[in-house]
PDB file of C-alpha atoms in Angstrom:
ATOM      1  CA  GLN M   1      -0.029 -16.382  11.510  1.00 82.00           C
ATOM      2  CA  GLY M   2       0.315 -16.741   7.766  1.00 86.00           C
ATOM      3  CA  GLN M   3      -0.420 -13.732   5.633  1.00 93.00           C
ATOM      4  CA  LEU M   4      -1.493 -13.637   2.010  1.00 97.00           C
ATOM      5  CA  VAL M   5      -1.583 -10.623  -0.282  1.00 97.00           C
ATOM      6  CA  GLU M   6      -3.155 -10.802  -3.744  1.00 97.00           C
ATOM      7  CA  SER M   7      -2.377  -8.496  -6.638  1.00 97.00           C
ATOM      8  CA  GLY M   8      -3.045  -8.229 -10.339  1.00 97.00           C
ATOM      9  CA  GLY M   9      -6.772  -7.669 -10.479  1.00 96.00           C
ATOM     10  CA  GLY M  10      -8.354  -5.051 -12.691  1.00 97.00           C
ATOM     11  CA  LEU M  11     -10.786  -4.276 -15.475  1.00 98.00           C
ATOM     12  CA  VAL M  12     -10.479  -6.180 -18.733  1.00 98.00           C
ATOM     13  CA  GLN M  13     -12.645  -6.703 -21.787  1.00 98.00           C
ATOM     14  CA  ALA M  14     -14.202 -10.056 -22.481  1.00 98.00           C
ATOM     15  CA  GLY M  15     -11.697 -12.316 -24.204  1.00 98.00           C
ATOM     16  CA  GLY M  16      -8.782 -10.624 -22.494  1.00 98.00           C
ATOM     17  CA  SER M  17      -6.290 -11.897 -19.939  1.00 98.00           C
ATOM     18  CA  LEU M  18      -5.139 -11.133 -16.421  1.00 98.00           C
ATOM     19  CA  LYS M  19      -2.592 -12.728 -14.134  1.00 98.00           C
ATOM     20  CA  LEU M  20      -3.214 -12.759 -10.411  1.00 98.00           C
ATOM     21  CA  SER M  21      -0.416 -13.238  -7.924  1.00 98.00           C
ATOM     22  CA  CYS M  22      -0.463 -14.050  -4.239  1.00 98.00           C
ATOM     23  CA  ALA M  23       2.466 -13.587  -1.880  1.00 97.00           C
ATOM     24  CA  PHE M  24       2.712 -15.683   1.274  1.00 96.00           C
ATOM     25  CA  SER M  25       4.550 -14.614   4.417  1.00 92.00           C
ATOM     26  CA  GLY M  26       4.650 -15.387   8.119  1.00 86.00           C
ATOM     27  CA  PRO M  27       7.311 -16.183  10.669  1.00 82.00           C
ATOM     28  CA  GLY M  28       7.780 -19.886  11.191  1.00 84.00           C
ATOM     29  CA  HIS M  29       5.721 -20.799   8.154  1.00 83.00           C
ATOM     30  CA  THR M  30       7.172 -22.738   5.255  1.00 91.00           C
ATOM     31  CA  PHE M  31       5.269 -21.928   2.092  1.00 94.00           C
ATOM     32  CA  SER M  32       6.240 -25.152   0.347  1.00 94.00           C
ATOM     33  CA  ARG M  33       4.375 -27.156   2.995  1.00 93.00           C
ATOM     34  CA  TYR M  34       1.046 -25.577   2.117  1.00 95.00           C
ATOM     35  CA  GLY M  35      -1.470 -26.476  -0.499  1.00 97.00           C
ATOM     36  CA  MET M  36      -2.837 -23.320  -2.095  1.00 97.00           C
ATOM     37  CA  GLY M  37      -6.205 -22.440  -3.510  1.00 98.00           C
ATOM     38  CA  TRP M  38      -7.953 -19.732  -5.490  1.00 98.00           C
ATOM     39  CA  PHE M  39     -11.572 -18.847  -4.824  1.00 98.00           C
ATOM     40  CA  ARG M  40     -13.883 -16.114  -6.065  1.00 98.00           C
ATOM     41  CA  GLN M  41     -16.983 -14.377  -4.873  1.00 98.00           C
ATOM     42  CA  ALA M  42     -19.391 -12.492  -7.097  1.00 97.00           C
ATOM     43  CA  PRO M  43     -21.899  -9.996  -5.669  1.00 93.00           C
ATOM     44  CA  GLY M  44     -24.769 -11.776  -3.972  1.00 95.00           C
ATOM     45  CA  LYS M  45     -23.171 -15.187  -4.345  1.00 96.00           C
ATOM     46  CA  GLU M  46     -21.233 -17.518  -2.115  1.00 97.00           C
ATOM     47  CA  ARG M  47     -17.488 -17.819  -2.355  1.00 97.00           C
ATOM     48  CA  GLU M  48     -16.695 -20.584  -4.816  1.00 97.00           C
ATOM     49  CA  PHE M  49     -13.726 -22.745  -5.679  1.00 98.00           C
ATOM     50  CA  VAL M  50     -11.641 -21.840  -8.728  1.00 98.00           C
ATOM     51  CA  ALA M  51      -8.387 -23.816  -8.516  1.00 98.00           C
ATOM     52  CA  ALA M  52      -6.147 -25.653  -6.081  1.00 98.00           C
ATOM     53  CA  ILE M  53      -2.466 -26.498  -6.405  1.00 98.00           C
ATOM     54  CA  SER M  54      -0.509 -28.923  -4.250  1.00 97.00           C
ATOM     55  CA  TRP M  55       2.688 -28.135  -2.391  1.00 96.00           C
ATOM     56  CA  ASN M  56       4.947 -28.886  -5.356  1.00 95.00           C
ATOM     57  CA  GLY M  57       2.534 -28.039  -8.154  1.00 94.00           C
ATOM     58  CA  GLY M  58       2.172 -31.670  -9.072  1.00 95.00           C
ATOM     59  CA  ILE M  59      -1.571 -31.851  -8.459  1.00 96.00           C
ATOM     60  CA  ILE M  60      -3.857 -29.113  -9.730  1.00 97.00           C
ATOM     61  CA  TYR M  61      -7.655 -29.003  -9.668  1.00 96.00           C
ATOM     62  CA  TYR M  62      -9.875 -26.580 -11.549  1.00 98.00           C
ATOM     63  CA  GLU M  63     -13.513 -25.704 -11.381  1.00 97.00           C
ATOM     64  CA  ASP M  64     -15.156 -26.912 -14.568  1.00 97.00           C
ATOM     65  CA  SER M  65     -16.020 -23.483 -15.972  1.00 97.00           C
ATOM     66  CA  VAL M  66     -12.384 -22.321 -15.921  1.00 98.00           C
ATOM     67  CA  LYS M  67     -10.716 -25.456 -17.261  1.00 98.00           C
ATOM     68  CA  GLY M  68      -8.697 -24.693 -20.361  1.00 97.00           C
ATOM     69  CA  ARG M  69      -8.782 -20.953 -19.641  1.00 98.00           C
ATOM     70  CA  PHE M  70      -7.127 -20.579 -16.218  1.00 98.00           C
ATOM     71  CA  THR M  71      -3.743 -21.921 -15.156  1.00 98.00           C
ATOM     72  CA  ALA M  72      -2.532 -22.105 -11.564  1.00 98.00           C
ATOM     73  CA  SER M  73       1.172 -22.213 -10.762  1.00 98.00           C
ATOM     74  CA  ARG M  74       3.484 -21.602  -7.834  1.00 98.00           C
ATOM     75  CA  ASP M  75       7.072 -20.614  -7.168  1.00 97.00           C
ATOM     76  CA  ASN M  76       8.185 -21.976  -3.814  1.00 96.00           C
ATOM     77  CA  ALA M  77      11.467 -20.081  -3.987  1.00 96.00           C
ATOM     78  CA  LYS M  78       9.534 -16.813  -4.099  1.00 96.00           C
ATOM     79  CA  ASN M  79       6.646 -17.858  -1.836  1.00 96.00           C
ATOM     80  CA  THR M  80       4.122 -16.998  -4.494  1.00 97.00           C
ATOM     81  CA  VAL M  81       1.196 -18.593  -6.252  1.00 98.00           C
ATOM     82  CA  SER M  82      -0.307 -17.304  -9.486  1.00 98.00           C
ATOM     83  CA  LEU M  83      -3.443 -17.644 -11.533  1.00 98.00           C
ATOM     84  CA  GLN M  84      -3.183 -16.919 -15.249  1.00 98.00           C
ATOM     85  CA  MET M  85      -6.640 -16.157 -16.596  1.00 98.00           C
ATOM     86  CA  ASN M  86      -7.192 -16.173 -20.365  1.00 98.00           C
ATOM     87  CA  ASN M  87     -10.288 -15.727 -22.502  1.00 98.00           C
ATOM     88  CA  LEU M  88     -12.072 -14.020 -19.652  1.00 98.00           C
ATOM     89  CA  LYS M  89     -15.846 -13.981 -19.662  1.00 98.00           C
ATOM     90  CA  LEU M  90     -18.399 -11.664 -18.090  1.00 97.00           C
ATOM     91  CA  GLU M  91     -19.247 -14.348 -15.561  1.00 97.00           C
ATOM     92  CA  ASP M  92     -15.657 -14.362 -14.283  1.00 98.00           C
ATOM     93  CA  THR M  93     -16.285 -10.983 -12.657  1.00 98.00           C
ATOM     94  CA  ALA M  94     -15.715 -11.403  -8.913  1.00 98.00           C
ATOM     95  CA  VAL M  95     -13.374 -10.745  -6.048  1.00 98.00           C
ATOM     96  CA  TYR M  96     -10.636 -13.361  -6.214  1.00 98.00           C
ATOM     97  CA  TYR M  97      -9.041 -14.742  -3.066  1.00 98.00           C
ATOM     98  CA  CYS M  98      -6.023 -16.922  -2.523  1.00 98.00           C
ATOM     99  CA  ALA M  99      -5.935 -19.251   0.447  1.00 98.00           C
ATOM    100  CA  ALA M 100      -3.432 -21.526   2.178  1.00 97.00           C
ATOM    101  CA  ASP M 101      -4.144 -25.008   3.487  1.00 96.00           C
ATOM    102  CA  ARG M 102      -1.850 -26.775   5.947  1.00 94.00           C
ATOM    103  CA  ASN M 103      -2.633 -29.914   3.993  1.00 93.00           C
ATOM    104  CA  PRO M 104       0.024 -29.971   1.252  1.00 93.00           C
ATOM    105  CA  VAL M 105      -2.533 -31.399  -1.177  1.00 93.00           C
ATOM    106  CA  SER M 106      -5.377 -28.913  -0.962  1.00 90.00           C
ATOM    107  CA  GLY M 107      -8.878 -29.387  -2.291  1.00 91.00           C
ATOM    108  CA  ARG M 108     -12.096 -27.671  -3.233  1.00 95.00           C
ATOM    109  CA  GLN M 109     -13.617 -27.113   0.206  1.00 95.00           C
ATOM    110  CA  LYS M 110     -13.109 -23.572   1.448  1.00 95.00           C
ATOM    111  CA  GLN M 111     -13.636 -24.579   5.064  1.00 96.00           C
ATOM    112  CA  ASN M 112     -10.397 -26.583   4.929  1.00 95.00           C
ATOM    113  CA  TYR M 113      -8.216 -23.549   4.268  1.00 97.00           C
ATOM    114  CA  ASP M 114      -6.430 -21.872   7.149  1.00 95.00           C
ATOM    115  CA  TYR M 115      -5.367 -18.476   5.829  1.00 96.00           C
ATOM    116  CA  TRP M 116      -6.975 -16.083   3.368  1.00 97.00           C
ATOM    117  CA  GLY M 117      -5.925 -12.992   1.515  1.00 97.00           C
ATOM    118  CA  GLN M 118      -7.951  -9.813   1.367  1.00 97.00           C
ATOM    119  CA  GLY M 119      -9.025 -10.382  -2.229  1.00 97.00           C
ATOM    120  CA  THR M 120      -8.517  -8.587  -5.514  1.00 98.00           C
ATOM    121  CA  GLN M 121     -11.277  -7.399  -7.833  1.00 98.00           C
ATOM    122  CA  VAL M 122     -11.522  -8.772 -11.362  1.00 98.00           C
ATOM    123  CA  SER M 123     -14.070  -7.073 -13.592  1.00 98.00           C
ATOM    124  CA  VAL M 124     -14.788  -8.239 -17.125  1.00 98.00           C
ATOM    125  CA  SER M 125     -16.657  -5.897 -19.462  1.00 97.00           C
ATOM    126  CA  SER M 126     -18.373  -6.531 -22.771  1.00 94.00           C
TER     127      SER M 126
END
């Protein structure tokens, strides 16, 4: 069973920055074989796609509203994936989740992901 633990959430003013990190662990699991994704869920809304990064970081997808502001990256030596969030907006407020997909090139569909973290709260104030 793969396990994911997010960190780095918090309260920030609009226009500010946060960096989320997600650590992957699990016996018999090789992190570099997994595609990784970031999703978010705001109160009363469905969980939505934010970004996906392939096994070697060579293919990255972003949801349109975060393009140019968010950057996904990964460090396979440290079994971690990160999401740098700049120029945060009020509408970015949500619980952010990282997820692992056995497909090394992951996509936008949350149902394709196999493991999920517990989430970390990001709150953007005016």
